[in-house]
PDB file of C-alpha atoms in Angstrom:
ATOM      1  CA  UNK A   1      15.284 -13.751  15.270  1.00 50.00           C
ATOM      2  CA  UNK A   2      14.311 -17.256  14.185  1.00 52.00           C
ATOM      3  CA  UNK A   3      17.467 -19.378  13.759  1.00 61.00           C
ATOM      4  CA  UNK A   4      17.818 -21.872  10.940  1.00 74.00           C
ATOM      5  CA  UNK A   5      15.465 -22.696   8.100  1.00 89.00           C
ATOM      6  CA  UNK A   6      11.686 -23.144   7.899  1.00 92.00           C
ATOM      7  CA  UNK A   7      11.604 -26.949   8.141  1.00 93.00           C
ATOM      8  CA  UNK A   8      13.581 -26.720  11.380  1.00 90.00           C
ATOM      9  CA  UNK A   9      11.199 -24.176  12.923  1.00 91.00           C
ATOM     10  CA  UNK A  10       7.657 -25.296  12.146  1.00 93.00           C
ATOM     11  CA  UNK A  11       6.480 -24.594  15.698  1.00 94.00           C
ATOM     12  CA  UNK A  12       7.847 -21.026  15.773  1.00 93.00           C
ATOM     13  CA  UNK A  13       5.216 -18.518  17.000  1.00 94.00           C
ATOM     14  CA  UNK A  14       3.823 -16.113  14.414  1.00 94.00           C
ATOM     15  CA  UNK A  15       5.166 -13.045  16.229  1.00 94.00           C
ATOM     16  CA  UNK A  16       8.744 -14.304  15.859  1.00 93.00           C
ATOM     17  CA  UNK A  17       8.178 -15.071  12.172  1.00 94.00           C
ATOM     18  CA  UNK A  18       6.869 -11.535  11.681  1.00 96.00           C
ATOM     19  CA  UNK A  19       9.993 -10.130  13.335  1.00 96.00           C
ATOM     20  CA  UNK A  20      12.257 -12.077  10.982  1.00 94.00           C
ATOM     21  CA  UNK A  21      10.233 -11.044   7.941  1.00 96.00           C
ATOM     22  CA  UNK A  22      10.256  -7.405   9.063  1.00 97.00           C
ATOM     23  CA  UNK A  23      14.045  -7.407   9.321  1.00 96.00           C
ATOM     24  CA  UNK A  24      14.362  -8.779   5.777  1.00 95.00           C
ATOM     25  CA  UNK A  25      11.758  -6.396   4.338  1.00 97.00           C
ATOM     26  CA  UNK A  26      13.277  -3.282   5.894  1.00 96.00           C
ATOM     27  CA  UNK A  27      16.938  -4.075   5.252  1.00 94.00           C
ATOM     28  CA  UNK A  28      17.258  -6.090   2.065  1.00 94.00           C
ATOM     29  CA  UNK A  29      14.094  -6.302  -0.035  1.00 97.00           C
ATOM     30  CA  UNK A  30      14.381  -5.016  -3.590  1.00 98.00           C
ATOM     31  CA  UNK A  31      12.318  -5.065  -6.754  1.00 98.00           C
ATOM     32  CA  UNK A  32      14.343  -5.070  -9.996  1.00 98.00           C
ATOM     33  CA  UNK A  33      17.286  -3.792  -7.959  1.00 98.00           C
ATOM     34  CA  UNK A  34      15.346  -0.936  -6.331  1.00 98.00           C
ATOM     35  CA  UNK A  35      14.600  -0.962  -2.612  1.00 98.00           C
ATOM     36  CA  UNK A  36      10.979  -1.872  -1.939  1.00 98.00           C
ATOM     37  CA  UNK A  37       9.825  -1.919   1.671  1.00 96.00           C
ATOM     38  CA  UNK A  38       6.829  -4.162   0.999  1.00 97.00           C
ATOM     39  CA  UNK A  39       5.728  -7.526   2.309  1.00 98.00           C
ATOM     40  CA  UNK A  40       5.906  -9.814  -0.755  1.00 98.00           C
ATOM     41  CA  UNK A  41       2.684 -11.563   0.281  1.00 98.00           C
ATOM     42  CA  UNK A  42       0.827  -8.237   0.211  1.00 98.00           C
ATOM     43  CA  UNK A  43       2.458  -7.295  -3.086  1.00 98.00           C
ATOM     44  CA  UNK A  44       1.005 -10.467  -4.606  1.00 98.00           C
ATOM     45  CA  UNK A  45      -2.453  -9.456  -3.364  1.00 98.00           C
ATOM     46  CA  UNK A  46      -1.962  -6.012  -4.955  1.00 98.00           C
ATOM     47  CA  UNK A  47      -1.411  -7.811  -8.252  1.00 98.00           C
ATOM     48  CA  UNK A  48      -4.671  -9.703  -7.782  1.00 98.00           C
ATOM     49  CA  UNK A  49      -6.581  -6.499  -6.978  1.00 98.00           C
ATOM     50  CA  UNK A  50      -5.109  -4.670  -9.965  1.00 98.00           C
ATOM     51  CA  UNK A  51      -5.976  -7.542 -12.297  1.00 98.00           C
ATOM     52  CA  UNK A  52      -9.512  -7.738 -10.912  1.00 98.00           C
ATOM     53  CA  UNK A  53     -10.262  -4.009 -10.931  1.00 98.00           C
ATOM     54  CA  UNK A  54      -8.080  -2.675 -13.815  1.00 98.00           C
ATOM     55  CA  UNK A  55      -7.509   0.804 -12.349  1.00 98.00           C
ATOM     56  CA  UNK A  56      -6.838   3.619 -14.773  1.00 98.00           C
ATOM     57  CA  UNK A  57      -4.681   5.315 -12.149  1.00 98.00           C
ATOM     58  CA  UNK A  58      -2.789   4.017  -9.118  1.00 99.00           C
ATOM     59  CA  UNK A  59      -1.946   6.638  -6.491  1.00 99.00           C
ATOM     60  CA  UNK A  60       0.881   5.608  -4.173  1.00 98.00           C
ATOM     61  CA  UNK A  61       1.411   7.851  -1.156  1.00 98.00           C
ATOM     62  CA  UNK A  62       4.980   7.253  -0.007  1.00 98.00           C
ATOM     63  CA  UNK A  63       7.665   6.595  -2.635  1.00 98.00           C
ATOM     64  CA  UNK A  64      10.938   6.128  -0.716  1.00 97.00           C
ATOM     65  CA  UNK A  65      13.326   4.542  -3.278  1.00 98.00           C
ATOM     66  CA  UNK A  66      10.482   3.675  -5.626  1.00 98.00           C
ATOM     67  CA  UNK A  67      10.591  -0.117  -5.780  1.00 98.00           C
ATOM     68  CA  UNK A  68       6.875  -0.254  -5.037  1.00 98.00           C
ATOM     69  CA  UNK A  69       6.061   2.291  -7.741  1.00 98.00           C
ATOM     70  CA  UNK A  70       8.182   0.378 -10.252  1.00 98.00           C
ATOM     71  CA  UNK A  71       6.394  -2.869  -9.375  1.00 98.00           C
ATOM     72  CA  UNK A  72       3.004  -1.204  -9.880  1.00 99.00           C
ATOM     73  CA  UNK A  73       4.113   0.296 -13.180  1.00 99.00           C
ATOM     74  CA  UNK A  74       5.332  -3.100 -14.418  1.00 98.00           C
ATOM     75  CA  UNK A  75       1.918  -4.564 -13.600  1.00 98.00           C
ATOM     76  CA  UNK A  76       0.387  -1.777 -15.694  1.00 98.00           C
ATOM     77  CA  UNK A  77       2.823  -2.679 -18.477  1.00 98.00           C
ATOM     78  CA  UNK A  78       1.660  -6.289 -18.379  1.00 98.00           C
ATOM     79  CA  UNK A  79      -1.976  -5.196 -18.572  1.00 98.00           C
ATOM     80  CA  UNK A  80      -1.125  -2.525 -21.168  1.00 98.00           C
ATOM     81  CA  UNK A  81      -3.261  -0.210 -19.085  1.00 98.00           C
ATOM     82  CA  UNK A  82      -2.906   2.310 -16.289  1.00 98.00           C
ATOM     83  CA  UNK A  83      -0.449   4.771 -14.800  1.00 98.00           C
ATOM     84  CA  UNK A  84       1.126   5.432 -11.399  1.00 98.00           C
ATOM     85  CA  UNK A  85       1.337   8.674  -9.435  1.00 98.00           C
ATOM     86  CA  UNK A  86       3.771   8.365  -6.535  1.00 98.00           C
ATOM     87  CA  UNK A  87       3.853  11.085  -3.879  1.00 98.00           C
ATOM     88  CA  UNK A  88       6.558  11.681  -1.290  1.00 98.00           C
ATOM     89  CA  UNK A  89       7.626  14.666   0.774  1.00 98.00           C
ATOM     90  CA  UNK A  90      11.055  14.228  -0.865  1.00 98.00           C
ATOM     91  CA  UNK A  91      11.816  12.421  -4.114  1.00 98.00           C
ATOM     92  CA  UNK A  92      15.599  12.646  -3.791  1.00 98.00           C
ATOM     93  CA  UNK A  93      15.823   8.902  -3.019  1.00 98.00           C
ATOM     94  CA  UNK A  94      13.793   7.779  -6.030  1.00 98.00           C
ATOM     95  CA  UNK A  95      15.970   5.502  -8.169  1.00 98.00           C
ATOM     96  CA  UNK A  96      16.670   6.294 -11.806  1.00 98.00           C
ATOM     97  CA  UNK A  97      14.630   3.386 -13.236  1.00 98.00           C
ATOM     98  CA  UNK A  98      11.643   4.812 -11.370  1.00 98.00           C
ATOM     99  CA  UNK A  99      12.246   8.310 -12.716  1.00 98.00           C
ATOM    100  CA  UNK A 100      12.635   6.936 -16.245  1.00 98.00           C
ATOM    101  CA  UNK A 101       9.531   4.752 -16.393  1.00 98.00           C
ATOM    102  CA  UNK A 102       6.948   6.350 -18.707  1.00 98.00           C
ATOM    103  CA  UNK A 103       3.967   5.239 -16.622  1.00 98.00           C
ATOM    104  CA  UNK A 104       5.258   6.802 -13.377  1.00 98.00           C
ATOM    105  CA  UNK A 105       4.768  10.426 -12.382  1.00 98.00           C
ATOM    106  CA  UNK A 106       6.529  11.580  -9.213  1.00 98.00           C
ATOM    107  CA  UNK A 107       5.087  14.379  -7.073  1.00 98.00           C
ATOM    108  CA  UNK A 108       7.127  15.935  -4.272  1.00 98.00           C
ATOM    109  CA  UNK A 109       4.748  16.951  -1.518  1.00 98.00           C
ATOM    110  CA  UNK A 110       3.147  15.942   1.742  1.00 98.00           C
ATOM    111  CA  UNK A 111       0.335  13.497   1.013  1.00 98.00           C
ATOM    112  CA  UNK A 112      -2.739  15.610   1.785  1.00 98.00           C
ATOM    113  CA  UNK A 113      -1.179  18.778   0.370  1.00 98.00           C
ATOM    114  CA  UNK A 114      -0.663  16.905  -2.928  1.00 98.00           C
ATOM    115  CA  UNK A 115      -4.344  16.063  -3.283  1.00 98.00           C
ATOM    116  CA  UNK A 116      -5.309  18.996  -5.557  1.00 98.00           C
ATOM    117  CA  UNK A 117      -2.476  18.059  -7.940  1.00 98.00           C
ATOM    118  CA  UNK A 118      -3.483  14.405  -7.894  1.00 98.00           C
ATOM    119  CA  UNK A 119      -7.174  15.175  -8.393  1.00 98.00           C
ATOM    120  CA  UNK A 120      -6.348  17.291 -11.431  1.00 98.00           C
ATOM    121  CA  UNK A 121      -4.711  14.230 -13.019  1.00 98.00           C
ATOM    122  CA  UNK A 122      -7.831  12.089 -12.579  1.00 98.00           C
ATOM    123  CA  UNK A 123     -10.195  12.165 -15.544  1.00 96.00           C
ATOM    124  CA  UNK A 124     -13.947  11.867 -15.213  1.00 96.00           C
ATOM    125  CA  UNK A 125     -14.909   8.208 -14.899  1.00 95.00           C
ATOM    126  CA  UNK A 126     -11.390   7.022 -14.063  1.00 98.00           C
ATOM    127  CA  UNK A 127     -11.044   3.995 -11.811  1.00 98.00           C
ATOM    128  CA  UNK A 128      -8.496   4.814  -9.093  1.00 98.00           C
ATOM    129  CA  UNK A 129      -6.604   2.633  -6.628  1.00 99.00           C
ATOM    130  CA  UNK A 130      -5.018   4.484  -3.683  1.00 99.00           C
ATOM    131  CA  UNK A 131      -2.218   2.956  -1.594  1.00 99.00           C
ATOM    132  CA  UNK A 132      -1.458   4.867   1.618  1.00 98.00           C
ATOM    133  CA  UNK A 133       2.129   4.420   2.827  1.00 98.00           C
ATOM    134  CA  UNK A 134       3.082   7.893   4.023  1.00 98.00           C
ATOM    135  CA  UNK A 135       3.476   8.883   7.686  1.00 97.00           C
ATOM    136  CA  UNK A 136       1.853   6.177   9.800  1.00 97.00           C
ATOM    137  CA  UNK A 137       0.506   8.403  12.561  1.00 98.00           C
ATOM    138  CA  UNK A 138      -3.191   8.190  13.377  1.00 98.00           C
ATOM    139  CA  UNK A 139      -3.816  11.812  12.398  1.00 98.00           C
ATOM    140  CA  UNK A 140      -2.040  11.593   9.064  1.00 98.00           C
ATOM    141  CA  UNK A 141      -3.631   8.284   8.113  1.00 98.00           C
ATOM    142  CA  UNK A 142      -7.194   9.327   8.869  1.00 98.00           C
ATOM    143  CA  UNK A 143      -6.660  12.658   7.111  1.00 98.00           C
ATOM    144  CA  UNK A 144      -5.409  10.805   4.038  1.00 98.00           C
ATOM    145  CA  UNK A 145      -8.417   8.485   4.152  1.00 98.00           C
ATOM    146  CA  UNK A 146     -10.865  11.356   4.453  1.00 98.00           C
ATOM    147  CA  UNK A 147      -9.131  13.333   1.714  1.00 98.00           C
ATOM    148  CA  UNK A 148      -8.518  10.678  -0.951  1.00 98.00           C
ATOM    149  CA  UNK A 149     -11.654   8.561  -0.479  1.00 98.00           C
ATOM    150  CA  UNK A 150     -13.555  10.614  -3.044  1.00 98.00           C
ATOM    151  CA  UNK A 151     -11.322   9.231  -5.806  1.00 98.00           C
ATOM    152  CA  UNK A 152     -12.456   5.640  -5.229  1.00 98.00           C
ATOM    153  CA  UNK A 153     -15.411   4.369  -7.239  1.00 97.00           C
ATOM    154  CA  UNK A 154     -17.715   1.564  -6.011  1.00 98.00           C
ATOM    155  CA  UNK A 155     -15.862  -1.730  -6.299  1.00 98.00           C
ATOM    156  CA  UNK A 156     -12.498   0.025  -6.068  1.00 98.00           C
ATOM    157  CA  UNK A 157      -9.906  -0.264  -3.307  1.00 99.00           C
ATOM    158  CA  UNK A 158      -8.132   2.045  -0.881  1.00 99.00           C
ATOM    159  CA  UNK A 159      -5.211   0.114   0.640  1.00 99.00           C
ATOM    160  CA  UNK A 160      -3.835   1.333   3.970  1.00 98.00           C
ATOM    161  CA  UNK A 161      -0.417  -0.114   4.706  1.00 98.00           C
ATOM    162  CA  UNK A 162       1.251  -0.932   8.019  1.00 98.00           C
ATOM    163  CA  UNK A 163      -1.748  -1.587  10.224  1.00 98.00           C
ATOM    164  CA  UNK A 164       0.676  -4.166  11.613  1.00 98.00           C
ATOM    165  CA  UNK A 165       2.082  -1.396  13.854  1.00 98.00           C
ATOM    166  CA  UNK A 166       1.280  -2.698  17.371  1.00 98.00           C
ATOM    167  CA  UNK A 167      -1.024  -5.288  15.802  1.00 98.00           C
ATOM    168  CA  UNK A 168       1.623  -7.886  15.043  1.00 97.00           C
ATOM    169  CA  UNK A 169       4.846  -5.899  15.437  1.00 98.00           C
ATOM    170  CA  UNK A 170       5.810  -3.502  18.211  1.00 97.00           C
ATOM    171  CA  UNK A 171       6.932  -0.799  15.791  1.00 97.00           C
ATOM    172  CA  UNK A 172       5.635   2.567  14.623  1.00 97.00           C
ATOM    173  CA  UNK A 173       3.121   5.013  16.067  1.00 97.00           C
ATOM    174  CA  UNK A 174       0.420   4.031  18.515  1.00 98.00           C
ATOM    175  CA  UNK A 175      -2.348   4.723  17.728  1.00 98.00           C
ATOM    176  CA  UNK A 176      -1.512   4.295  14.056  1.00 98.00           C
ATOM    177  CA  UNK A 177      -2.981   3.091  10.750  1.00 98.00           C
ATOM    178  CA  UNK A 178      -5.028   0.249  12.266  1.00 98.00           C
ATOM    179  CA  UNK A 179      -6.861   2.598  14.606  1.00 98.00           C
ATOM    180  CA  UNK A 180      -7.277   5.189  11.844  1.00 98.00           C
ATOM    181  CA  UNK A 181      -8.956   2.591   9.632  1.00 98.00           C
ATOM    182  CA  UNK A 182     -11.310   1.634  12.440  1.00 98.00           C
ATOM    183  CA  UNK A 183     -12.203   5.283  13.042  1.00 98.00           C
ATOM    184  CA  UNK A 184     -12.725   5.920   9.313  1.00 98.00           C
ATOM    185  CA  UNK A 185     -14.989   2.896   8.924  1.00 98.00           C
ATOM    186  CA  UNK A 186     -17.019   3.967  11.959  1.00 98.00           C
ATOM    187  CA  UNK A 187     -17.782   7.271  10.224  1.00 98.00           C
ATOM    188  CA  UNK A 188     -19.290   5.841   7.054  1.00 96.00           C
ATOM    189  CA  UNK A 189     -20.942   2.813   5.528  1.00 97.00           C
ATOM    190  CA  UNK A 190     -19.685   3.085   1.938  1.00 98.00           C
ATOM    191  CA  UNK A 191     -16.364   1.339   2.669  1.00 98.00           C
ATOM    192  CA  UNK A 192     -15.653  -2.043   4.220  1.00 98.00           C
ATOM    193  CA  UNK A 193     -12.501  -3.905   5.231  1.00 98.00           C
ATOM    194  CA  UNK A 194     -12.217  -6.740   2.708  1.00 98.00           C
ATOM    195  CA  UNK A 195     -10.542  -9.269   4.971  1.00 98.00           C
ATOM    196  CA  UNK A 196     -10.654 -11.952   2.280  1.00 98.00           C
ATOM    197  CA  UNK A 197      -7.697 -10.081   0.749  1.00 98.00           C
ATOM    198  CA  UNK A 198      -5.664 -11.150   3.807  1.00 98.00           C
ATOM    199  CA  UNK A 199      -5.723 -14.673   2.410  1.00 96.00           C
ATOM    200  CA  UNK A 200      -2.060 -15.486   3.157  1.00 97.00           C
ATOM    201  CA  UNK A 201      -2.707 -14.927   6.899  1.00 96.00           C
ATOM    202  CA  UNK A 202       0.533 -12.966   7.296  1.00 97.00           C
ATOM    203  CA  UNK A 203      -0.059  -9.369   6.201  1.00 98.00           C
ATOM    204  CA  UNK A 204       1.384  -5.959   6.987  1.00 98.00           C
ATOM    205  CA  UNK A 205      -2.057  -4.461   6.291  1.00 98.00           C
ATOM    206  CA  UNK A 206      -4.583  -5.968   8.748  1.00 98.00           C
ATOM    207  CA  UNK A 207      -7.993  -4.363   8.079  1.00 98.00           C
ATOM    208  CA  UNK A 208      -6.189  -2.316   5.436  1.00 98.00           C
ATOM    209  CA  UNK A 209      -7.766  -3.588   2.197  1.00 99.00           C
ATOM    210  CA  UNK A 210     -10.713  -1.191   2.055  1.00 98.00           C
ATOM    211  CA  UNK A 211     -13.270  -1.721  -0.697  1.00 98.00           C
ATOM    212  CA  UNK A 212     -15.828   0.877  -1.643  1.00 98.00           C
ATOM    213  CA  UNK A 213     -19.247  -0.748  -1.618  1.00 98.00           C
ATOM    214  CA  UNK A 214     -21.465   2.236  -2.500  1.00 96.00           C
TER     215      UNK A 214
END
């Protein structure tokens, strides 16, 4: 852990800063009082992507308490456009404000098994943003990428979270999301890692902002 405040620790290595941020994100981070296990720097980038692309539907795979879903729904409120589908193998932890928000639909299912239900909610011509935050194993992540990629239109984004596993933090599966993204991109040329979206340098999603280019 990094002791003291920022101005006292300007020479602290990035890996130690990441450890301190991870502890805060996992233990104490909330959005409107609801737990949200998200890096705030990445959440700001999500806002930029949503403003730029104006998705009709945001598919979040991995709800937990729902702070992330509530944040996405509030962005839709501000734009007066869009809706959120949030999928989790169990929705028992989803907070009441998440359940009550009219733009949020909760689906209880494993991510890939939920795909037929999600696809049925997508209308022809809809712009879709997918955010993958379910199980971070290599197999699950690449299966999610291969399954949900068809929902993304050219210019749209598929965000894969937690590529930081063993690429910044020694946590989570190895191989994990980072390696799954690399494998997925090696299979096709219609997606690219938009590394300009990592503009704050510190990100929990290295190589994880995938943009469809064709």
